[in-house]
């Protein structure tokens, strides 16, 4: 205690000098939290900037409500890097509905076919990927992501609490900053347009190589349809998530240094607090608790002869979405992959094995030893 005196020299009652509280030590987990996910945190800051921009109609996320109902639903939107957002022809190249269950630490990745032929609000019937473009062109609330969220919500019969949109090239940059990812190619295939092949077995891929694996479409055989490409996209996302979980400090620092570049291509309506809450809840999500879902078993491919929009499209039988909505509602009751027999059976909780259905059998099979 210290003795105090008044201005006239009279002694005053002593006071207790507060003890300094020990400074909380920064843990490695906190470094990971604000490092590895710095890209997403910056995306949240970018979204905050957009919120107050007079040219952007912001959609408030509802992640807190999702935690309360024990189910958070997010929409991942992939776009090509050679098109300018809000500049016309803003078609979505990948649409993945991600559902998370906090109480059981489960996750489901449901690929929504971009060629799904659906009613897009008051704008008529179109392929699903057109919703992203129409939303911008027609001044819809939230622009392209807003209309795409509302459309997918009706398809799956679930509310969507937020979205993240990323340019494929930016995603490739993240993979490179992580030192690449390991992908198990379940069956070989060859893209005849780019004259490029993928052999069967474990392969270590750079960002550009992973991007090719996820996007190649000029393929003969079982790997040549949109459903196969959607599952390869899920593979790349899962492998990237795994690498993020095991990232070391040097990889974290590389991510931070490139975050400003990546954020130019990335948009989300998730706030930083949402991202932190999601990370703390799901960053240790067991691989066996992730379910991979394709809508191939619940839909059919048909030929569209609409003027200016011909070619293959996708719809549920009888154009009835009840089966898709029922599956989505009960998706966590079974963690086995939901796919057709001719699709790769994605499972993260067990050792991968080659597909029993050939892809491009003109390619020789190789050893399936995982790279060290």
Coordinates of C-alpha atoms in Angstrom, one line a residue:
X1 CA 0.0 0.0 0.0
X2 CA 1.2 3.5 -0.8
X3 CA 0.9 6.6 1.6
X4 CA -0.9 9.6 -0.1
X5 CA -1.0 13.3 1.0
X6 CA -3.4 16.1 0.2
X7 CA -2.3 19.4 -1.5
X8 CA -2.1 20.9 2.1
X9 CA 0.2 18.1 3.3
X10 CA -2.4 16.2 5.3
X11 CA -2.1 12.4 5.1
X12 CA -4.8 10.6 3.2
X13 CA -6.1 7.1 3.7
X14 CA -3.9 4.6 1.9
X15 CA -5.2 2.6 -1.0
X16 CA -4.5 -0.8 -2.3
X17 CA -2.3 -0.9 -5.3
X18 CA -3.9 -3.4 -7.7
X19 CA -1.8 -6.3 -8.6
X20 CA -1.0 -6.8 -12.3
X21 CA -2.8 -9.7 -13.8
X22 CA -0.5 -12.2 -15.6
X23 CA -0.6 -11.7 -19.3
X24 CA -2.4 -14.6 -21.0
X25 CA 0.0 -16.5 -23.1
X26 CA -0.8 -16.8 -26.8
X27 CA -1.3 -20.4 -27.7
X28 CA -0.3 -22.1 -30.9
X29 CA -4.0 -22.8 -31.4
X30 CA -4.7 -19.1 -31.5
X31 CA -1.9 -18.6 -34.0
X32 CA -3.5 -21.2 -36.2
X33 CA -7.0 -19.7 -35.7
X34 CA -5.9 -16.2 -36.8
X35 CA -3.3 -17.5 -39.2
X36 CA -4.6 -20.4 -41.3
X37 CA -8.0 -18.8 -41.4
X38 CA -6.7 -15.4 -42.1
X39 CA -7.9 -15.7 -45.6
X40 CA -11.5 -16.2 -44.4
X41 CA -11.1 -13.5 -41.7
X42 CA -10.1 -11.1 -44.4
X43 CA -13.0 -12.3 -46.5
X44 CA -15.2 -11.3 -43.5
X45 CA -13.6 -7.9 -43.4
X46 CA -14.2 -7.6 -47.2
X47 CA -17.8 -8.4 -46.6
X48 CA -18.0 -5.7 -43.9
X49 CA -16.7 -3.2 -46.5
X50 CA -19.3 -4.4 -49.0
X51 CA -22.1 -4.0 -46.3
X52 CA -21.5 -0.2 -46.2
X53 CA -20.9 0.2 -49.9
X54 CA -23.8 2.0 -51.7
X55 CA -23.4 -0.4 -54.6
X56 CA -23.9 -3.6 -52.7
X57 CA -27.1 -5.0 -51.2
X58 CA -25.8 -6.9 -48.2
X59 CA -27.4 -10.1 -46.9
X60 CA -27.1 -10.5 -43.2
X61 CA -25.8 -14.0 -42.2
X62 CA -27.9 -16.2 -39.9
X63 CA -25.1 -18.4 -38.5
X64 CA -26.2 -17.8 -34.9
X65 CA -29.7 -19.0 -35.7
X66 CA -28.1 -22.1 -37.3
X67 CA -26.2 -22.9 -34.1
X68 CA -29.4 -22.5 -32.1
X69 CA -31.3 -25.0 -34.3
X70 CA -28.2 -27.3 -34.3
X71 CA -27.7 -27.1 -38.1
X72 CA -25.7 -24.5 -40.0
X73 CA -26.1 -24.4 -43.8
X74 CA -23.7 -22.7 -46.1
X75 CA -23.4 -22.3 -49.8
X76 CA -20.0 -22.6 -51.6
X77 CA -19.9 -20.9 -55.0
X78 CA -17.1 -21.5 -57.4
X79 CA -16.5 -19.2 -60.3
X80 CA -14.0 -19.1 -63.2
X81 CA -11.1 -16.7 -63.0
X82 CA -11.5 -15.4 -66.5
X83 CA -14.8 -13.6 -66.0
X84 CA -15.4 -10.3 -64.2
X85 CA -18.0 -10.3 -61.5
X86 CA -21.1 -8.2 -62.3
X87 CA -19.8 -7.9 -65.9
X88 CA -22.1 -10.3 -67.7
X89 CA -22.0 -14.0 -68.1
X90 CA -21.5 -14.5 -64.4
X91 CA -22.4 -18.2 -64.4
X92 CA -21.6 -20.3 -61.3
X93 CA -19.3 -23.1 -62.2
X94 CA -19.7 -25.1 -58.9
X95 CA -22.5 -25.0 -56.3
X96 CA -22.0 -27.0 -53.1
X97 CA -24.4 -27.0 -50.2
X98 CA -22.5 -27.6 -47.0
X99 CA -24.5 -28.6 -43.9
X100 CA -22.9 -28.7 -40.4
X101 CA -24.3 -30.2 -37.2
X102 CA -22.5 -28.8 -34.1
X103 CA -23.9 -31.3 -31.5
X104 CA -22.4 -34.4 -33.3
X105 CA -19.6 -32.7 -35.2
X106 CA -20.9 -33.9 -38.6
X107 CA -20.7 -32.3 -42.0
X108 CA -22.3 -33.1 -45.4
X109 CA -21.2 -31.8 -48.8
X110 CA -24.0 -31.9 -51.3
X111 CA -23.1 -31.0 -54.8
X112 CA -26.0 -29.3 -56.6
X113 CA -25.7 -29.8 -60.4
X114 CA -25.1 -26.5 -62.1
X115 CA -27.3 -27.7 -65.0
X116 CA -30.3 -28.5 -62.7
X117 CA -33.3 -27.0 -64.6
X118 CA -35.3 -25.1 -62.0
X119 CA -37.6 -22.2 -61.5
X120 CA -35.4 -19.2 -60.5
X121 CA -37.7 -16.9 -58.5
X122 CA -39.8 -14.6 -60.7
X123 CA -37.3 -14.9 -63.6
X124 CA -38.6 -18.1 -65.1
X125 CA -37.1 -21.6 -65.5
X126 CA -33.3 -21.8 -66.2
X127 CA -30.3 -23.8 -65.4
X128 CA -29.2 -23.3 -61.8
X129 CA -25.9 -21.7 -62.7
X130 CA -27.7 -18.8 -64.4
X131 CA -29.1 -17.6 -61.1
X132 CA -25.7 -16.1 -60.2
X133 CA -25.8 -14.0 -63.4
X134 CA -29.5 -13.1 -63.3
X135 CA -29.2 -11.9 -59.7
X136 CA -26.7 -9.3 -60.8
X137 CA -28.4 -8.3 -64.0
X138 CA -31.8 -7.9 -62.4
X139 CA -30.6 -6.1 -59.3
X140 CA -31.8 -8.9 -56.9
X141 CA -31.3 -8.5 -53.2
X142 CA -27.8 -9.7 -52.6
X143 CA -26.9 -9.9 -56.3
X144 CA -25.9 -13.2 -57.8
X145 CA -25.1 -15.0 -54.5
X146 CA -28.5 -13.8 -53.0
X147 CA -30.5 -15.2 -55.9
X148 CA -28.5 -18.4 -55.9
X149 CA -28.9 -18.9 -52.1
X150 CA -32.7 -18.4 -52.4
X151 CA -32.9 -20.8 -55.3
X152 CA -30.9 -23.6 -53.7
X153 CA -32.8 -23.1 -50.4
X154 CA -36.0 -24.0 -52.2
X155 CA -34.4 -27.0 -54.0
X156 CA -33.1 -28.6 -50.7
X157 CA -35.9 -27.4 -48.5
X158 CA -33.4 -25.9 -45.9
X159 CA -32.5 -22.3 -44.9
X160 CA -29.1 -21.1 -45.9
X161 CA -27.2 -19.1 -43.3
X162 CA -24.4 -17.7 -45.4
X163 CA -22.2 -18.1 -48.5
X164 CA -18.6 -18.0 -49.6
X165 CA -17.7 -17.4 -53.2
X166 CA -14.2 -18.1 -54.4
X167 CA -12.5 -17.8 -57.8
X168 CA -10.9 -21.2 -58.8
X169 CA -7.6 -19.5 -59.4
X170 CA -7.6 -18.0 -55.9
X171 CA -8.4 -21.5 -54.5
X172 CA -5.4 -22.9 -56.4
X173 CA -3.2 -20.2 -54.8
X174 CA -4.3 -21.3 -51.4
X175 CA -3.4 -24.9 -52.2
X176 CA 0.1 -23.8 -53.4
X177 CA 0.6 -21.8 -50.2
X178 CA -0.2 -24.9 -48.3
X179 CA 2.5 -26.8 -50.2
X180 CA 0.0 -28.8 -52.4
X181 CA -2.5 -31.5 -51.5
X182 CA -2.7 -35.3 -51.7
X183 CA -5.5 -36.7 -53.8
X184 CA -6.4 -40.3 -54.4
X185 CA -7.4 -40.8 -58.0
X186 CA -10.0 -43.6 -57.8
X187 CA -9.8 -44.4 -61.5
X188 CA -7.7 -43.0 -64.4
X189 CA -9.1 -40.6 -67.0
X190 CA -7.9 -38.5 -69.9
X191 CA -9.1 -35.1 -71.1
X192 CA -8.9 -35.2 -74.8
X193 CA -9.3 -31.4 -75.3
X194 CA -6.2 -30.6 -73.2
X195 CA -4.5 -33.9 -73.9
X196 CA -3.8 -34.4 -70.2
X197 CA -4.2 -37.6 -68.1
X198 CA -4.6 -38.6 -64.4
X199 CA -3.3 -42.0 -63.4
X200 CA -4.9 -44.1 -60.7
X201 CA -3.6 -43.9 -57.1
X202 CA -2.2 -41.3 -54.7
X203 CA -0.9 -38.1 -56.3
X204 CA 0.5 -34.9 -54.8
X205 CA -1.0 -32.0 -56.7
X206 CA -0.1 -28.3 -57.0
X207 CA -2.9 -25.8 -57.0
X208 CA -3.0 -25.7 -60.8
X209 CA -3.0 -29.5 -61.1
X210 CA -5.8 -29.8 -58.5
X211 CA -7.8 -27.3 -60.4
X212 CA -7.4 -29.3 -63.6
X213 CA -8.5 -32.5 -61.7
X214 CA -11.6 -30.7 -60.4
X215 CA -12.6 -29.1 -63.7
X216 CA -11.8 -31.4 -66.6
X217 CA -14.9 -32.4 -68.5
X218 CA -13.9 -33.6 -72.0
X219 CA -13.5 -37.1 -70.8
X220 CA -14.8 -40.4 -72.2
X221 CA -16.3 -42.9 -69.8
X222 CA -17.6 -42.6 -66.2
X223 CA -15.5 -39.6 -65.3
X224 CA -16.8 -37.5 -68.2
X225 CA -20.1 -36.3 -66.8
X226 CA -21.0 -33.4 -64.5
X227 CA -21.7 -35.6 -61.5
X228 CA -18.2 -37.1 -61.6
X229 CA -16.6 -33.7 -61.8
X230 CA -18.7 -32.5 -58.8
X231 CA -17.3 -35.4 -56.7
X232 CA -13.8 -34.5 -57.8
X233 CA -14.4 -31.0 -56.6
X234 CA -15.5 -32.4 -53.2
X235 CA -12.3 -34.4 -53.1
X236 CA -10.2 -31.2 -53.6
X237 CA -12.1 -29.4 -50.9
X238 CA -11.7 -32.2 -48.4
X239 CA -8.0 -32.6 -49.1
X240 CA -7.5 -28.8 -48.7
X241 CA -9.4 -28.9 -45.4
X242 CA -7.2 -31.7 -44.2
X243 CA -4.0 -29.8 -45.1
X244 CA -5.3 -26.7 -43.3
X245 CA -5.8 -28.8 -40.2
X246 CA -2.2 -30.0 -40.3
X247 CA -0.6 -26.8 -41.4
X248 CA 2.6 -25.7 -39.7
X249 CA 3.6 -22.1 -38.8
X250 CA 5.6 -21.5 -42.1
X251 CA 2.6 -22.5 -44.1
X252 CA 0.4 -20.2 -42.0
X253 CA 2.8 -17.3 -42.6
X254 CA 2.6 -18.0 -46.4
X255 CA -1.1 -17.9 -46.3
X256 CA -1.1 -14.6 -44.4
X257 CA 1.2 -13.0 -46.9
X258 CA -0.9 -14.0 -49.8
X259 CA -4.3 -13.3 -48.2
X260 CA -4.6 -9.8 -49.7
X261 CA -4.3 -11.3 -53.2
X262 CA -6.8 -14.1 -52.5
X263 CA -9.3 -11.7 -51.0
X264 CA -9.6 -9.8 -54.3
X265 CA -11.3 -12.9 -55.7
X266 CA -13.2 -13.9 -52.6
X267 CA -16.6 -12.7 -51.3
X268 CA -18.7 -13.8 -48.4
X269 CA -21.4 -12.5 -46.2
X270 CA -20.0 -14.2 -43.1
X271 CA -18.8 -11.9 -40.4
X272 CA -15.4 -12.5 -38.7
X273 CA -17.2 -13.6 -35.5
X274 CA -19.1 -16.2 -37.6
X275 CA -15.9 -17.6 -39.1
X276 CA -14.2 -17.8 -35.7
X277 CA -17.2 -19.6 -34.2
X278 CA -17.3 -22.1 -37.0
X279 CA -13.6 -22.7 -36.8
X280 CA -13.7 -23.3 -33.1
X281 CA -16.5 -25.8 -33.5
X282 CA -15.5 -27.7 -36.5
X283 CA -11.7 -27.4 -37.0
X284 CA -11.1 -30.9 -35.5
X285 CA -13.9 -32.5 -37.5
X286 CA -13.1 -36.2 -37.9
X287 CA -12.8 -37.3 -41.5
X288 CA -15.3 -40.1 -40.9
X289 CA -17.9 -37.5 -40.0
X290 CA -17.9 -35.9 -43.4
X291 CA -20.6 -37.3 -45.8
X292 CA -20.2 -36.8 -49.6
X293 CA -23.4 -36.6 -51.5
X294 CA -24.2 -36.5 -55.2
X295 CA -27.7 -35.9 -56.5
X296 CA -27.1 -38.3 -59.4
X297 CA -29.2 -41.1 -57.7
X298 CA -32.1 -38.6 -57.2
X299 CA -32.1 -37.0 -60.7
X300 CA -32.1 -37.7 -64.4
X301 CA -30.4 -36.2 -67.4
X302 CA -32.6 -35.0 -70.2
X303 CA -32.1 -33.0 -73.4
X304 CA -33.1 -29.4 -73.5
X305 CA -34.2 -28.0 -76.8
X306 CA -34.9 -24.5 -75.7
X307 CA -33.9 -21.8 -78.2
X308 CA -30.5 -20.4 -77.1
X309 CA -30.2 -23.0 -74.3
X310 CA -30.0 -26.5 -75.8
X311 CA -28.1 -29.5 -74.6
X312 CA -28.1 -31.7 -71.5
X313 CA -29.9 -30.6 -68.3
X314 CA -30.8 -32.2 -65.0
X315 CA -34.1 -32.6 -63.2
X316 CA -35.6 -34.9 -60.5
X317 CA -38.0 -37.5 -61.9
X318 CA -41.4 -35.9 -62.5
X319 CA -39.8 -32.6 -61.6
X320 CA -40.6 -33.4 -58.0
X321 CA -38.0 -32.2 -55.5
X322 CA -39.5 -34.0 -52.5
X323 CA -36.8 -36.8 -52.6
X324 CA -34.0 -34.3 -52.7
X325 CA -35.5 -32.3 -49.8
X326 CA -36.1 -35.5 -47.8
X327 CA -32.5 -36.7 -48.3
X328 CA -31.2 -33.2 -47.2
X329 CA -33.4 -33.2 -44.1
X330 CA -32.1 -36.7 -43.0
X331 CA -28.6 -36.4 -44.4
X332 CA -26.9 -37.1 -41.1
X333 CA -28.7 -40.3 -40.4
X334 CA -26.3 -42.2 -42.6
X335 CA -22.7 -41.2 -43.2
X336 CA -22.0 -43.5 -46.2
X337 CA -21.5 -41.6 -49.5
X338 CA -24.7 -41.2 -51.6
X339 CA -23.7 -41.9 -55.2
X340 CA -24.5 -44.2 -58.0
X341 CA -22.5 -47.4 -58.6
X342 CA -20.6 -45.9 -61.5
X343 CA -19.5 -42.9 -59.4
X344 CA -16.4 -42.9 -57.2
X345 CA -17.3 -43.8 -53.6
X346 CA -15.7 -41.0 -51.6
X347 CA -14.9 -42.0 -48.0
X348 CA -12.5 -40.2 -45.8
X349 CA -12.6 -42.4 -42.8
X350 CA -11.2 -45.5 -44.5
X351 CA -8.3 -46.5 -46.9
X352 CA -9.2 -45.6 -50.5
X353 CA -9.5 -48.4 -53.0
X354 CA -9.7 -48.1 -56.8
X355 CA -13.2 -47.9 -58.3
X356 CA -14.7 -51.2 -59.6
X357 CA -16.1 -49.2 -62.5
X358 CA -13.6 -48.2 -65.2
X359 CA -13.1 -44.6 -66.1
X360 CA -10.9 -44.3 -69.1
X361 CA -9.5 -47.9 -69.5
X362 CA -7.1 -46.7 -72.2
X363 CA -4.8 -45.6 -69.3
X364 CA -2.7 -48.2 -67.5
X365 CA -3.2 -48.6 -63.7
X366 CA -0.4 -47.7 -61.4
X367 CA 0.5 -48.4 -57.8
X368 CA -1.7 -46.9 -55.2
X369 CA 1.0 -46.1 -52.6
X370 CA 0.3 -42.8 -50.8
X371 CA 3.1 -40.2 -51.4
X372 CA 5.3 -39.5 -48.4

